[in-house]
Coordinates of C-alpha atoms in Angstrom, one line a residue:
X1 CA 135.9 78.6 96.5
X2 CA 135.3 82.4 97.5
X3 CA 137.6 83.4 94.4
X4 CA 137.2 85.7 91.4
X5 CA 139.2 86.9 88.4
X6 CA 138.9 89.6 86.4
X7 CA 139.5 88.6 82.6
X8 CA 141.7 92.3 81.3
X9 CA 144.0 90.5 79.8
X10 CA 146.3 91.4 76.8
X11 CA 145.3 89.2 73.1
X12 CA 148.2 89.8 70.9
X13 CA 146.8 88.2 67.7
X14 CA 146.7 88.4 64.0
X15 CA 143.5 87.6 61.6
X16 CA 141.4 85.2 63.8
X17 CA 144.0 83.2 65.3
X18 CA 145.0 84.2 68.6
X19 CA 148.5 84.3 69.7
X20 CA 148.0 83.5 73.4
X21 CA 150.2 80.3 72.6
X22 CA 153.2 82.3 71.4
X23 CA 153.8 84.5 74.5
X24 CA 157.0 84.2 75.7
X25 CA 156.5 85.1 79.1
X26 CA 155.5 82.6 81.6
X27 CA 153.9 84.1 84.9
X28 CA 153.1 80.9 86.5
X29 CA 154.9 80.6 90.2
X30 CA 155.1 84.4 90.4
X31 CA 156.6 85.4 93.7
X32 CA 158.1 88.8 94.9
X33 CA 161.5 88.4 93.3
X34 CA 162.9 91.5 91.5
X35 CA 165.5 90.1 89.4
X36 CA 165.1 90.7 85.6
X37 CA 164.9 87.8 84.0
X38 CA 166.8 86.6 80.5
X39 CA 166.2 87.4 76.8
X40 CA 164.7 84.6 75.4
X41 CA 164.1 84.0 71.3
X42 CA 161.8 85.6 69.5
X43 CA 158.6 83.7 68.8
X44 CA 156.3 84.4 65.5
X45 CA 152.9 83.8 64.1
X46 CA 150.9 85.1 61.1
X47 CA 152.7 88.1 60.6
X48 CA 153.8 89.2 64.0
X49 CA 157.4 88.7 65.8
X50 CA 157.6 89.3 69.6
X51 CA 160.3 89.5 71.2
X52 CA 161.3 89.2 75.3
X53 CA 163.6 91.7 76.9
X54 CA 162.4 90.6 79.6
X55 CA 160.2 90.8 83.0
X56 CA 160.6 91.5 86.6
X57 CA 158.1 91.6 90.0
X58 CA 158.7 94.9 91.4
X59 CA 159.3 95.2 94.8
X60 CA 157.3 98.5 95.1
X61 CA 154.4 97.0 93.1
X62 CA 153.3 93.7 95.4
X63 CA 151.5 91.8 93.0
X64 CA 152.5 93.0 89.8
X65 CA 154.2 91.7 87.1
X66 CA 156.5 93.9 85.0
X67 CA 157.3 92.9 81.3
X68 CA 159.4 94.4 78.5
X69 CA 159.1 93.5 75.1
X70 CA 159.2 94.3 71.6
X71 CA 156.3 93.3 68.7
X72 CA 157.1 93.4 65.0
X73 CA 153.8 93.4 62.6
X74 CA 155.1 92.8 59.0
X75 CA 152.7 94.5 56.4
X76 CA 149.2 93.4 55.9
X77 CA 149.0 91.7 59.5
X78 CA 146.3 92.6 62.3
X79 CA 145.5 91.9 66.0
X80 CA 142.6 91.2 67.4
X81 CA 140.3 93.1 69.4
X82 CA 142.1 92.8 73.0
X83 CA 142.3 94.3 76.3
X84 CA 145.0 94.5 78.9
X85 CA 145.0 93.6 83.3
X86 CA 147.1 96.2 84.2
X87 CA 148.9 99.5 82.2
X88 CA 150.7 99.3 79.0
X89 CA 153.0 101.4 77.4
X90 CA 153.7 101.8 73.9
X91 CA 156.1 103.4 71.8
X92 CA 156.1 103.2 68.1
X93 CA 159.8 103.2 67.3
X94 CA 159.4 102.5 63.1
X95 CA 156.5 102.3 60.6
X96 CA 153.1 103.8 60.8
X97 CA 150.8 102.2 63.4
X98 CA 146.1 101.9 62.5
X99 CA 145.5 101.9 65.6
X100 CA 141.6 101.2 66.3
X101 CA 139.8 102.0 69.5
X102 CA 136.9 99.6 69.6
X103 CA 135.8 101.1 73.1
X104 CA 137.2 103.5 76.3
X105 CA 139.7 106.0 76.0
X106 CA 143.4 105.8 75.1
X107 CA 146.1 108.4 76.0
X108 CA 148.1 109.6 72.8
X109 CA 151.3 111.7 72.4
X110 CA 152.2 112.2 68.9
X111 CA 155.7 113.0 67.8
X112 CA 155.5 116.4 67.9
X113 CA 154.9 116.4 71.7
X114 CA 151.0 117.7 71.4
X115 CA 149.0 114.8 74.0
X116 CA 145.2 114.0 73.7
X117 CA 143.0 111.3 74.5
X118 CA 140.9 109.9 71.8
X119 CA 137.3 107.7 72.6
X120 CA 136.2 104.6 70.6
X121 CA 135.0 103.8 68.7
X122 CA 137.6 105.5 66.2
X123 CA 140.7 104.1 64.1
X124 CA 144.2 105.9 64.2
X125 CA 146.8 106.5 62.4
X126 CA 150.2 106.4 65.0
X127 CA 153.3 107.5 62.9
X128 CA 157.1 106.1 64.6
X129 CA 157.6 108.7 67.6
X130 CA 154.2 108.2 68.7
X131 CA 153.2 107.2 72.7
X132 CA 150.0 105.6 73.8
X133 CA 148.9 104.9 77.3
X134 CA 146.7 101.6 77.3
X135 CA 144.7 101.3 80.3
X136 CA 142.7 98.1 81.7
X137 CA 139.3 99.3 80.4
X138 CA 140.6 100.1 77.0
X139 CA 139.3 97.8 74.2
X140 CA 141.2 98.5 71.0
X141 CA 143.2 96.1 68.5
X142 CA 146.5 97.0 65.7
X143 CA 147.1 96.6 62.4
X144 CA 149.8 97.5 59.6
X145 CA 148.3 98.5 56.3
X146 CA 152.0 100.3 55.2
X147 CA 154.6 98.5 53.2
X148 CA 157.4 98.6 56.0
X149 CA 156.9 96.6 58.9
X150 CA 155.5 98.4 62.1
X151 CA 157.9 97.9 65.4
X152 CA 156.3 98.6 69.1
X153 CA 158.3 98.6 71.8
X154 CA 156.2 97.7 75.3
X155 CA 156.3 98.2 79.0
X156 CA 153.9 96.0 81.1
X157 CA 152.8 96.0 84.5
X158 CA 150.3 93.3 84.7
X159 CA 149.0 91.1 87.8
X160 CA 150.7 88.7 88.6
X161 CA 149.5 85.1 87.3
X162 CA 147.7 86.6 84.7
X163 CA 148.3 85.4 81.1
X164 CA 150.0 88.0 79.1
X165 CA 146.9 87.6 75.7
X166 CA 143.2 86.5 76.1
X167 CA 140.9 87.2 73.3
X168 CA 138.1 89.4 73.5
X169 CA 134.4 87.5 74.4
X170 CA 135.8 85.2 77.3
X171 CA 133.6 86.0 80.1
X172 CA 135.1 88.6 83.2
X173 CA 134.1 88.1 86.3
X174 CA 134.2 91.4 88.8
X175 CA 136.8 91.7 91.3
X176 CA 135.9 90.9 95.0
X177 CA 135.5 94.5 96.8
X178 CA 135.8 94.1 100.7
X179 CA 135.1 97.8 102.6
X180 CA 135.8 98.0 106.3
X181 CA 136.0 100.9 108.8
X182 CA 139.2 100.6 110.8
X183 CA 140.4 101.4 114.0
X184 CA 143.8 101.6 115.4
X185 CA 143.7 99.1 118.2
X186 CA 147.8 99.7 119.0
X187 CA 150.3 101.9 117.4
X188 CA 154.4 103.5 118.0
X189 CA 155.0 106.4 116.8
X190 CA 158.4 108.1 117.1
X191 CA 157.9 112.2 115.6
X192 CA 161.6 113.8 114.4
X193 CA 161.8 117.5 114.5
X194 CA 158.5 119.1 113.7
X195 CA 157.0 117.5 110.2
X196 CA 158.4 113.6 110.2
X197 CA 156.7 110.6 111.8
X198 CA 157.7 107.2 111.8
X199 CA 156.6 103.8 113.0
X200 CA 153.6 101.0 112.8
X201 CA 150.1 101.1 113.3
X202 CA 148.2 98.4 113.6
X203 CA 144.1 98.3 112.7
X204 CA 141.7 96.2 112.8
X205 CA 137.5 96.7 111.7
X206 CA 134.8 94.3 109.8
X207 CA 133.1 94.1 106.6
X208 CA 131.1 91.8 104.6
X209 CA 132.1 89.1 101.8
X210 CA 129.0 87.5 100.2
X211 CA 126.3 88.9 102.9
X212 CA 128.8 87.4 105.5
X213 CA 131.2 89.0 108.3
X214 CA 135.1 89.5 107.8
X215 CA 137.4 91.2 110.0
X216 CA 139.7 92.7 109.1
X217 CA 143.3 93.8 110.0
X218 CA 146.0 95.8 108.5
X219 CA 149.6 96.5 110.1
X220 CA 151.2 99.2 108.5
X221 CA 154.4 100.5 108.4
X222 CA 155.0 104.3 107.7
X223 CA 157.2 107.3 107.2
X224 CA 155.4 110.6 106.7
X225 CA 156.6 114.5 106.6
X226 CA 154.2 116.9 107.3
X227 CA 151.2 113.7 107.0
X228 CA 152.6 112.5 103.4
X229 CA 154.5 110.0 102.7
X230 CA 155.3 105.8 102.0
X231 CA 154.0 103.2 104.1
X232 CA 154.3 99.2 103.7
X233 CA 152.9 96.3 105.4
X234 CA 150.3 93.4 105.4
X235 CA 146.3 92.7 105.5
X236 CA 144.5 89.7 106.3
X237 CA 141.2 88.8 105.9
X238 CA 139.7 86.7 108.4
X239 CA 136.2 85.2 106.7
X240 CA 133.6 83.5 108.7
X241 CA 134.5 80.1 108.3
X242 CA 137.4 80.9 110.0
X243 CA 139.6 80.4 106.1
X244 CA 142.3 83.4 106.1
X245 CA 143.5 85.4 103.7
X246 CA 147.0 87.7 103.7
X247 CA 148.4 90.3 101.3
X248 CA 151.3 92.5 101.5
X249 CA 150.9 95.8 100.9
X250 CA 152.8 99.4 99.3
X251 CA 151.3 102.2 99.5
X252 CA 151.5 106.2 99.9
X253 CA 149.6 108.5 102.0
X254 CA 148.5 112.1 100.9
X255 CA 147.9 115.2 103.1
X256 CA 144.7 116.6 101.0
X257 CA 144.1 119.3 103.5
X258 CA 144.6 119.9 107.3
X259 CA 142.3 117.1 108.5
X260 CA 142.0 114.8 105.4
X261 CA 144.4 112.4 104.5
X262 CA 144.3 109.9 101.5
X263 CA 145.7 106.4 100.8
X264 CA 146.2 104.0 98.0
X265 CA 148.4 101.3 98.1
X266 CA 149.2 97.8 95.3
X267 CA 148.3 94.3 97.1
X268 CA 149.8 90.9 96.5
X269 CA 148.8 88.1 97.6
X270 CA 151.3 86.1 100.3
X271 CA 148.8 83.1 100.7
X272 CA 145.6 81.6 103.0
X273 CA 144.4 78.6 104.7
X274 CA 141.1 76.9 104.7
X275 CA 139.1 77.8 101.2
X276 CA 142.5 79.8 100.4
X277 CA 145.3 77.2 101.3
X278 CA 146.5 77.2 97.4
X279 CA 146.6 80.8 96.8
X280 CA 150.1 81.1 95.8
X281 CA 149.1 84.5 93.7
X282 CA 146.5 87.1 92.9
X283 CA 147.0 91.0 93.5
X284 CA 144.7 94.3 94.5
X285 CA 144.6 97.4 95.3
X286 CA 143.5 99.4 98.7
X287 CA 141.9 102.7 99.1
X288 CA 140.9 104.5 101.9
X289 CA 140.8 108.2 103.9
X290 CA 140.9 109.1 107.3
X291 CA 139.9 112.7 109.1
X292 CA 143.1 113.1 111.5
X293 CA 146.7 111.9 112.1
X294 CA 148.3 108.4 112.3
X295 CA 146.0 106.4 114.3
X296 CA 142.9 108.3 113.3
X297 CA 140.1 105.9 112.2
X298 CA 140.3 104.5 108.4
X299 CA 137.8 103.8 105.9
X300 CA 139.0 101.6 103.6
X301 CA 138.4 99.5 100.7
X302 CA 140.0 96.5 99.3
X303 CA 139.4 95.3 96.1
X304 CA 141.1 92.2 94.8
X305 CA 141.2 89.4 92.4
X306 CA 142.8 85.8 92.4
X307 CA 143.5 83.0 89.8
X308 CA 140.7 80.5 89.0
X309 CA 140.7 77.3 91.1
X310 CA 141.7 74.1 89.3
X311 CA 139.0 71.7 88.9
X312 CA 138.2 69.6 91.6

């Protein structure tokens, strides 16, 4: 199977045992429906309460899973060393937080409004008011060494099928990276007074995926003023052995100067055939420029991961 997974994944623990069995949340099955889910019970273990608000798959995130939740860690408990797949959140809403970056760099904002970024390895101390800003490459673990318990309140956006708590040490495997130049092969354009433009454009272009050829081809819907704006639409990836792979796509487009324009835009997986007939879920990102307007060439790259298989 041409299939990777990157292992970022949150490990909500205390001492050595791991809490990945306590999660609440279940991502298994995750599709593209918005609705917020539920509160369900709290669960605990050694020392630390979590509890669901709840979780959602954004519509303007393909691909991503949002939760909500809030973690109480009673005095004298500690994570372990984790990491997250995807951006966290937190706010400490009571107690004082040791926070310890084992490595990469976490976004703070203390109570009194004054913001910095602090690099690992360092342990700090996060009073209730405080913000952090936990990024995928961010390697870091909590503890409560007060008398009064800590509470974090946390906002998730995670891929979807991911498990929400994998300890640090389980192997990651690097993301499949796909770059492509493409061309517009057909496109409708309407223009509306002098700035906005509005339609599809379809392109097409090949790359390589494990020294062999893909093509290729992205429809996109879009909605700019003035060259920046929203677009939406799909990509599939046609591999050599003829196996298919589609994703939809949300993106924005940014005018950098009067020739350069710049895209980005979430991916989530919609499903395959051949090699990819079960993939139900997985998500990416796209990123690309082009030198012109709507229909100018593209060079793009698509970087993306997917669930492991099952065992055969």
């Amino acid at each position: 199977m041409k299939r990777s997974v990157l292992s970022l994944i949150l490990a909500t623990c205390t001492g050595t045992t791991a809490l990945s069995g306590a999660v609440v949340f279940s991502s298994a099955g995750a599709s593209s429906d918005s609705r917020v889910r539920a509160s369900e019970q709290p669960t605990s273990r050694s020392g630390v309460v979590k509890y669901a608000h709840g979780d959602t798959f954004p519509t303007n995130a393909p691909g991503q899973h949002l939760f909500l939740q809030k973690v109480v860690i009673a005095p004298g408990a500690q994570m372990s060393t984790h990491f997250h797949q995807g951006t966290q959140i937190a706010y400490v809403s009571a107690g004082i937080l040791n926070y310890d970056v084992v490595s990469g760099t976490v976004a703070i904002t203390k109570p009194n409004g004054v913001s910095r970024s602090v690099v690992g390895p360092r342990t700090i101390r996060l009073p209730a008011g405080s913000t952090l800003v936990e990024t995928p490459s961010l390697v870091h673990y909590g503890s409560n060494a007060g008398t009064t318990p800590v509470v974090i309140q946390l906002a998730s956006l995670l891929e979807n099928g991911a498990p929400l708590s994998t300890p640090v040490g389980l192997p990651a495997v690097a993301p499949t990276a796909i770059a492509a130049a493409l061309s517009s092969s057909r496109t409708t354009l309407h223009s509306v007074g002098t700035n906005v433009r509005y339609g599809w454009n379809d392109l097409e272009g090949d790359g390589t995926f494990d020294s062999q050829p893909v093509h290729v081809e992205m429809l996109g819907n879009v909605a700019y003023t003035a060259g920046t704006g929203q677009f939406f639409g799909f990509v599939t990836f046609t591999f050599h052995d003829g196996s298919t792979l589609g994703f939809q796509m949300q993106g924005q487009a940014t005018t950098v100067s009067e020739t350069l324009v710049t895209v980005a835009a979430s991916l989530g997986v919609l499903g395959g055939t051949g090699d990819y007939a079960g993939a139900t879920s997985g998500s990416g990102i796209f990123t690309g420029s082009r030198n012109g307007p709507v229909g100018s060439p593209v060079d793009a790259t698509f970087t993306y991961t997917l669930p492991p298989s099952p065992p055969s």
